[in-house]
Amino acid sequence: MLLNSKTRPKFKFLTSWILATFRHASKKVDKNLLKQMEDDFQKLADSKSKSLLRRHLTKEIFDKLKTQTTPSYNSTLMHCISSGLCNHDSGVGLYAPDPEAYKVFADLFDPVIEDYHKCFRKTDKQPETAFGKGKDFENLDPDGNFIVSTRVRCGRALKGFPFNPCLTEEDYNKLQSEICAALKNLKGEYKGCYESLSTMDKCSQQKLIDDHLLFKEGDRFLEAAGASRFWPIGRGIYLNDAKNFVVWVNEEDHIRIISMEKGGDLGKVYDRMVGGVEALGKQLQFNRDERLGFLTFCPTNLGTSIRASVHIKLPKLMNDPEELKELSERYRLQIRGTSGEHSEAKDGVHDISNQRRLGLTEYEIIKEMHTGIKGLIEAEKKAKSC
Ligand code: ARG
């Protein structure tokens, strides 16, 4: 039933109804929810899905976790896996409905985290935050032959709030007003304006999406994870005057802090993001776990939560998928389409970034990405045209 697009809305409705009904009810997992989980688990197990969820959710782990709930929010295993059950084409398929889920459902999260972040074992610990200095990273493309633009972002959650599937309408509004109050105090190059999605007209919204400044609406992976409830309440975007520093409020994470500009000056873009994070961190309390680092809704963003990317044209390598795959694995890079995740590449422009975000300091993450992109450009220069 899950995979069939005609029946998917019915499934979604049923699941969210069941989840909503039992969210604040007893700590026992309801039998209807259990039955639905069992059926959908079996469908995933029987499918050819390549998601990390399918790989690591063994029958044994499923049986152990299916009746567990988190102490403060009563989140169930279904909250964690509904996106992957609904979307068999997920790469990962797992989200944490609240911070405690990483512990209660650790038998599932830990192997997924280890697999995604390449060898971060359950005995490993995220190092202390160390941003270092962007000036150590020279411009990746001073002559402007390959890189269209560079972007660095990180995510933050505020202490005292759960993640999307457990947030109430009031929580969304509260988060938005607390974050906005902090944004209003930003000075210098960070000075700008916040606009709530509820008051933004469709035309300006589309323009911001086209300029890669704003998130898209209706991501089916997030929606199935229960992250689009009360949309667009509490969601919005802050832009500085130069439009090279952006803050997203209540999209996937409570806060996404982004720095971007044309060209390949990674160090400068990174420093701008760091300055923004530090200014906000003086006013807001971020949720950081001793072992997992900064806590985020999706396990792919734990640790530093940093994704440093370039929009880049590598025409020769793009014609040699085998070589490109080999290089991206060697340098631990992730390749996406032009409009980000689950999108196609337009005009040969790809979005390439660091894959792992956990297990290294912020500085090391940027260094890994810098080395990787440099390596790709070298390989492009050497590649023969066909
Ligand atoms: N849940 C989606 C998948 O598994 C996205 C995973 C990573 N991306 C993200 N924006 N958190 O494919």
XYZ file of C-alpha atoms and ligand atoms in Angstrom:
398
model
C 0.000 0.000 0.000
C 2.817 2.378 0.894
C 4.467 2.637 -2.471
C 1.337 3.185 -4.448
C 0.985 6.905 -5.078
C -2.817 6.605 -5.120
C -2.955 5.152 -1.659
C -0.141 7.215 -0.151
C -2.309 10.166 0.987
C -4.654 7.776 2.757
C -1.699 6.175 4.498
C -0.290 9.548 5.490
C -3.593 10.656 6.902
C -4.003 7.467 8.877
C -0.484 7.550 10.248
C -0.606 11.178 11.308
C -4.012 10.629 12.870
C -2.752 7.670 14.845
C 0.446 9.491 15.848
C -1.436 12.653 16.829
C -4.023 10.759 18.845
C -1.486 8.912 20.897
C 1.202 11.577 21.203
C 0.157 12.694 24.659
C -1.768 9.608 25.657
C -0.432 6.576 27.456
C 3.216 5.589 27.341
C 2.141 2.292 25.803
C 2.233 2.073 22.040
C -1.314 1.735 20.728
C -2.181 -1.554 19.053
C -3.410 0.055 15.811
C -0.145 1.920 15.496
C 1.768 -1.260 16.241
C -0.135 -3.146 13.544
C 0.499 -0.397 10.994
C 4.193 -0.348 11.893
C 4.450 -4.142 11.551
C 2.800 -4.077 8.100
C 4.882 -1.188 6.808
C 8.083 -2.645 8.236
C 7.410 -5.874 6.350
C 6.821 -3.941 3.108
C 10.113 -2.127 3.521
C 11.936 -5.359 4.345
C 10.476 -7.004 1.222
C 11.330 -4.017 -0.986
C 14.496 -3.253 -2.880
C 14.960 0.031 -1.007
C 18.601 1.028 -0.641
C 17.948 3.245 2.380
C 20.094 3.028 5.481
C 16.851 2.441 7.366
C 16.181 -0.789 5.471
C 19.799 -1.838 5.862
C 19.911 -1.378 9.629
C 16.367 -1.954 10.848
C 16.637 -5.692 11.317
C 13.664 -7.700 12.576
C 15.429 -8.107 15.879
C 15.941 -4.364 16.373
C 12.420 -3.619 15.130
C 10.924 -6.026 17.690
C 13.038 -4.585 20.467
C 12.126 -0.948 19.711
C 8.542 -1.100 18.484
C 7.025 -0.737 21.956
C 9.470 1.887 23.277
C 8.583 5.557 23.801
C 10.645 8.594 24.790
C 10.086 9.765 28.373
C 9.281 13.455 27.815
C 7.432 13.439 24.493
C 6.118 9.901 24.191
C 7.600 9.574 20.695
C 7.444 6.119 19.146
C 9.556 4.203 16.664
C 6.945 5.151 14.037
C 7.832 8.830 14.512
C 11.448 7.960 13.687
C 10.857 5.739 10.674
C 7.635 6.966 9.038
C 9.527 8.923 6.353
C 11.560 5.907 5.281
C 8.505 3.618 5.418
C 6.580 6.002 3.200
C 9.469 6.822 0.830
C 11.372 3.701 -0.151
C 13.649 5.850 -2.315
C 15.061 7.573 0.805
C 18.828 7.609 1.176
C 18.513 7.444 4.938
C 14.827 7.371 5.938
C 15.179 8.170 9.630
C 14.562 11.279 11.779
C 14.618 11.968 15.527
C 11.266 13.334 16.725
C 12.886 14.683 19.885
C 16.395 14.738 21.393
C 15.713 11.733 23.631
C 14.965 9.551 20.593
C 18.702 9.316 19.866
C 19.072 7.440 23.168
C 15.809 5.475 23.397
C 16.131 4.241 19.794
C 19.945 4.085 19.826
C 19.938 0.479 18.560
C 18.691 1.857 15.264
C 20.224 5.346 15.227
C 23.754 4.235 16.145
C 24.341 1.897 13.168
C 22.747 4.419 10.763
C 24.957 7.187 12.171
C 28.040 4.986 11.937
C 27.267 4.079 8.339
C 26.419 7.618 7.161
C 29.228 9.482 8.922
C 31.786 6.834 7.986
C 32.915 5.030 11.074
C 31.582 7.130 13.945
C 31.125 4.201 16.350
C 28.843 4.147 19.340
C 31.832 4.545 21.630
C 33.043 7.652 19.749
C 32.499 11.211 20.863
C 32.143 14.421 18.890
C 35.144 16.700 19.667
C 34.646 20.115 21.241
C 33.602 22.882 18.853
C 36.652 24.316 17.058
C 35.941 26.650 14.173
C 39.499 27.724 13.436
C 40.117 30.421 10.847
C 38.798 30.584 7.307
C 41.929 32.370 6.095
C 43.697 28.972 6.080
C 41.606 27.959 3.073
C 42.677 29.580 -0.153
C 40.180 30.433 -2.892
C 39.319 27.165 -4.656
C 38.922 28.731 -8.066
C 40.578 32.170 -8.263
C 40.164 32.369 -12.055
C 36.482 31.506 -11.912
C 36.667 28.569 -14.327
C 34.653 25.967 -12.413
C 32.891 27.226 -9.299
C 29.690 29.233 -9.674
C 29.089 29.794 -5.970
C 30.040 28.600 -2.481
C 27.748 28.017 0.482
C 28.316 26.907 4.068
C 25.481 26.162 6.476
C 24.904 24.702 9.875
C 21.822 23.767 11.849
C 20.934 24.456 15.464
C 18.179 23.346 17.826
C 17.100 25.369 20.839
C 17.270 23.751 24.261
C 13.909 22.918 25.759
C 12.091 22.195 22.498
C 11.549 18.872 20.718
C 11.896 18.522 16.932
C 9.213 18.979 14.264
C 6.914 15.991 14.804
C 6.412 16.926 18.471
C 6.191 20.720 18.124
C 2.808 22.293 18.798
C 1.537 25.337 16.940
C 2.378 27.366 20.032
C 5.935 25.959 20.062
C 6.437 27.009 16.425
C 5.356 30.562 17.253
C 7.457 30.651 20.409
C 10.547 29.402 18.588
C 10.024 31.968 15.861
C 9.715 34.853 18.273
C 12.742 33.826 20.346
C 14.897 33.429 17.246
C 13.641 36.690 15.738
C 14.453 38.598 18.911
C 18.053 37.370 18.593
C 18.206 38.133 14.869
C 17.094 41.719 15.506
C 20.253 42.301 17.552
C 22.646 41.311 14.765
C 25.009 44.100 13.758
C 27.385 45.117 10.971
C 27.374 42.879 7.904
C 24.750 40.657 9.579
C 22.127 43.426 9.838
C 18.993 42.579 7.885
C 15.291 41.709 7.921
C 13.147 38.748 8.862
C 10.099 37.776 6.888
C 7.621 35.201 8.022
C 6.378 32.781 5.373
C 2.789 33.421 6.452
C 2.974 37.021 5.226
C 5.181 36.506 2.163
C 3.497 36.603 -1.257
C 3.971 33.586 -3.569
C 5.908 35.625 -6.121
C 8.632 36.791 -3.717
C 8.727 33.304 -2.258
C 9.404 31.742 -5.673
C 12.051 34.364 -6.472
C 13.924 33.517 -3.253
C 13.670 29.782 -4.028
C 15.015 30.353 -7.557
C 17.944 32.319 -6.126
C 18.696 29.342 -3.821
C 18.020 31.538 -0.797
C 14.829 29.947 0.477
C 13.766 26.369 1.152
C 11.093 24.728 -0.973
C 7.702 23.833 0.356
C 6.310 20.296 0.368
C 9.422 18.087 0.632
C 7.779 14.636 0.729
C 10.536 13.191 2.938
C 10.008 15.880 5.563
C 6.253 15.776 5.206
C 6.106 12.042 5.861
C 8.324 12.604 8.902
C 5.691 14.932 10.370
C 7.773 18.054 9.733
C 5.224 20.077 7.745
C 2.515 20.334 10.373
C 0.960 23.808 10.794
C 2.866 24.988 7.697
C 3.626 27.930 7.183
C 3.156 28.903 10.848
C 6.420 29.797 12.573
C 8.480 29.434 9.397
C 10.441 32.254 7.816
C 13.688 33.640 6.495
C 16.157 36.287 7.621
C 18.344 37.965 5.010
C 21.151 40.428 5.647
C 21.308 43.517 3.439
C 23.929 42.015 1.088
C 21.911 38.759 0.836
C 24.966 36.672 1.607
C 23.931 35.707 5.145
C 20.650 33.863 5.577
C 18.841 32.257 8.491
C 15.991 29.783 7.991
C 13.565 29.437 10.850
C 11.703 26.191 11.509
C 12.270 24.472 8.209
C 13.918 21.099 8.910
C 15.749 22.369 12.002
C 14.778 25.148 14.389
C 17.560 27.233 12.852
C 19.675 26.944 9.738
C 22.479 29.503 9.471
C 23.770 29.999 5.943
C 26.518 32.026 4.297
C 26.876 32.128 0.529
C 28.339 34.104 -2.349
C 29.442 33.785 -5.957
C 32.889 32.271 -6.636
C 35.108 29.886 -4.685
C 36.309 31.834 -1.640
C 35.445 29.108 0.878
C 37.398 30.706 3.756
C 35.505 33.976 3.525
C 32.113 32.282 3.253
C 32.961 30.028 6.218
C 34.129 32.913 8.418
C 30.900 34.785 7.738
C 28.831 31.788 8.844
C 30.936 31.319 11.962
C 30.521 34.991 12.925
C 26.751 34.647 12.574
C 26.572 31.428 14.601
C 28.664 32.962 17.363
C 26.547 36.119 17.507
C 23.351 34.062 17.746
C 24.924 31.633 20.232
C 25.487 34.518 22.664
C 21.740 35.055 22.802
C 20.201 31.610 22.316
C 20.874 28.298 24.067
C 21.731 25.655 21.505
C 21.111 21.994 22.238
C 24.413 20.137 22.172
C 24.935 16.539 23.236
C 28.244 15.443 24.716
C 28.519 12.482 22.384
C 26.617 13.554 19.263
C 27.493 17.255 19.180
C 24.837 19.695 17.970
C 21.499 17.932 17.882
C 19.468 18.057 14.689
C 16.244 16.518 13.408
C 18.032 14.357 10.835
C 20.911 12.098 11.938
C 22.894 13.116 8.832
C 23.398 16.582 10.340
C 24.590 15.695 13.834
C 27.978 16.758 15.149
C 29.070 19.963 13.493
C 25.875 20.082 11.359
C 28.047 21.782 8.740
C 27.439 21.315 5.057
C 29.949 23.208 2.901
C 29.087 23.093 -0.778
C 29.963 24.514 -4.147
C 27.880 24.840 -7.273
C 30.420 23.609 -9.732
C 30.830 22.743 -13.425
C 33.113 19.781 -14.141
C 32.081 18.851 -17.699
C 34.736 16.203 -18.330
C 34.306 14.382 -15.025
C 30.548 14.509 -15.333
C 30.915 12.470 -18.508
C 32.815 9.828 -16.609
C 30.455 8.707 -13.807
C 32.733 5.851 -12.699
C 35.699 8.160 -12.150
C 33.502 10.734 -10.434
C 32.075 8.102 -8.092
C 35.551 6.864 -7.245
C 36.756 10.411 -6.538
C 33.751 11.379 -4.457
C 34.179 8.275 -2.305
C 37.891 8.924 -1.917
C 37.309 12.523 -0.843
C 34.091 11.753 1.089
C 32.051 14.169 -0.966
C 28.367 14.104 -1.765
C 27.047 15.097 -5.193
C 23.574 16.554 -5.617
C 21.632 18.305 -8.393
C 21.553 22.098 -8.819
C 18.567 22.709 -6.567
C 19.945 20.551 -3.807
C 18.843 17.228 -2.537
C 16.760 14.932 -4.733
C 17.050 17.397 -7.658
C 18.521 17.219 -11.151
C 21.623 19.051 -12.396
C 20.796 22.036 -14.619
C 23.317 23.204 -17.275
C 25.915 20.775 -15.933
C 26.006 22.520 -12.543
C 26.280 20.137 -9.591
C 26.109 20.800 -5.892
C 29.068 19.084 -4.224
C 29.666 19.038 -0.474
C 31.249 17.194 2.428
C 29.305 14.045 3.252
C 30.109 13.568 6.916
C 29.477 16.177 9.567
C 30.164 14.162 12.713
C 33.379 12.922 14.340
C 35.541 15.848 13.213
C 35.778 19.455 14.373
C 34.185 22.194 12.291
C 37.634 23.187 11.015
C 38.428 19.614 9.971
C 35.114 19.277 8.154
C 35.864 22.392 6.074
C 39.378 21.152 5.453
C 38.081 17.797 4.227
C 35.713 19.508 1.808
C 38.386 21.997 0.654
C 40.846 19.182 -0.088
C 38.160 17.204 -1.904
C 37.004 20.031 -4.169
C 40.619 20.916 -4.925
C 41.174 17.266 -5.859
C 38.142 17.239 -8.170
C 39.297 20.404 -9.946
C 42.765 18.894 -10.422
C 41.195 15.730 -11.853
C 38.973 17.791 -14.172
C 42.017 19.664 -15.463
C 43.802 16.376 -16.179
C 40.819 14.515 -17.654
C 40.752 14.005 -21.402
C 37.761 15.364 -23.242
C 35.759 12.753 -25.056
N 15.227 11.710 4.564
C 15.828 12.016 3.316
C 16.447 10.763 2.722
O 16.620 9.832 3.467
C 16.874 13.112 3.463
C 18.088 12.742 4.240
C 19.180 13.781 4.398
N 18.792 15.115 4.100
C 18.273 16.011 4.923
N 17.874 17.148 4.415
N 18.190 15.809 6.181
O 16.762 10.723 1.550
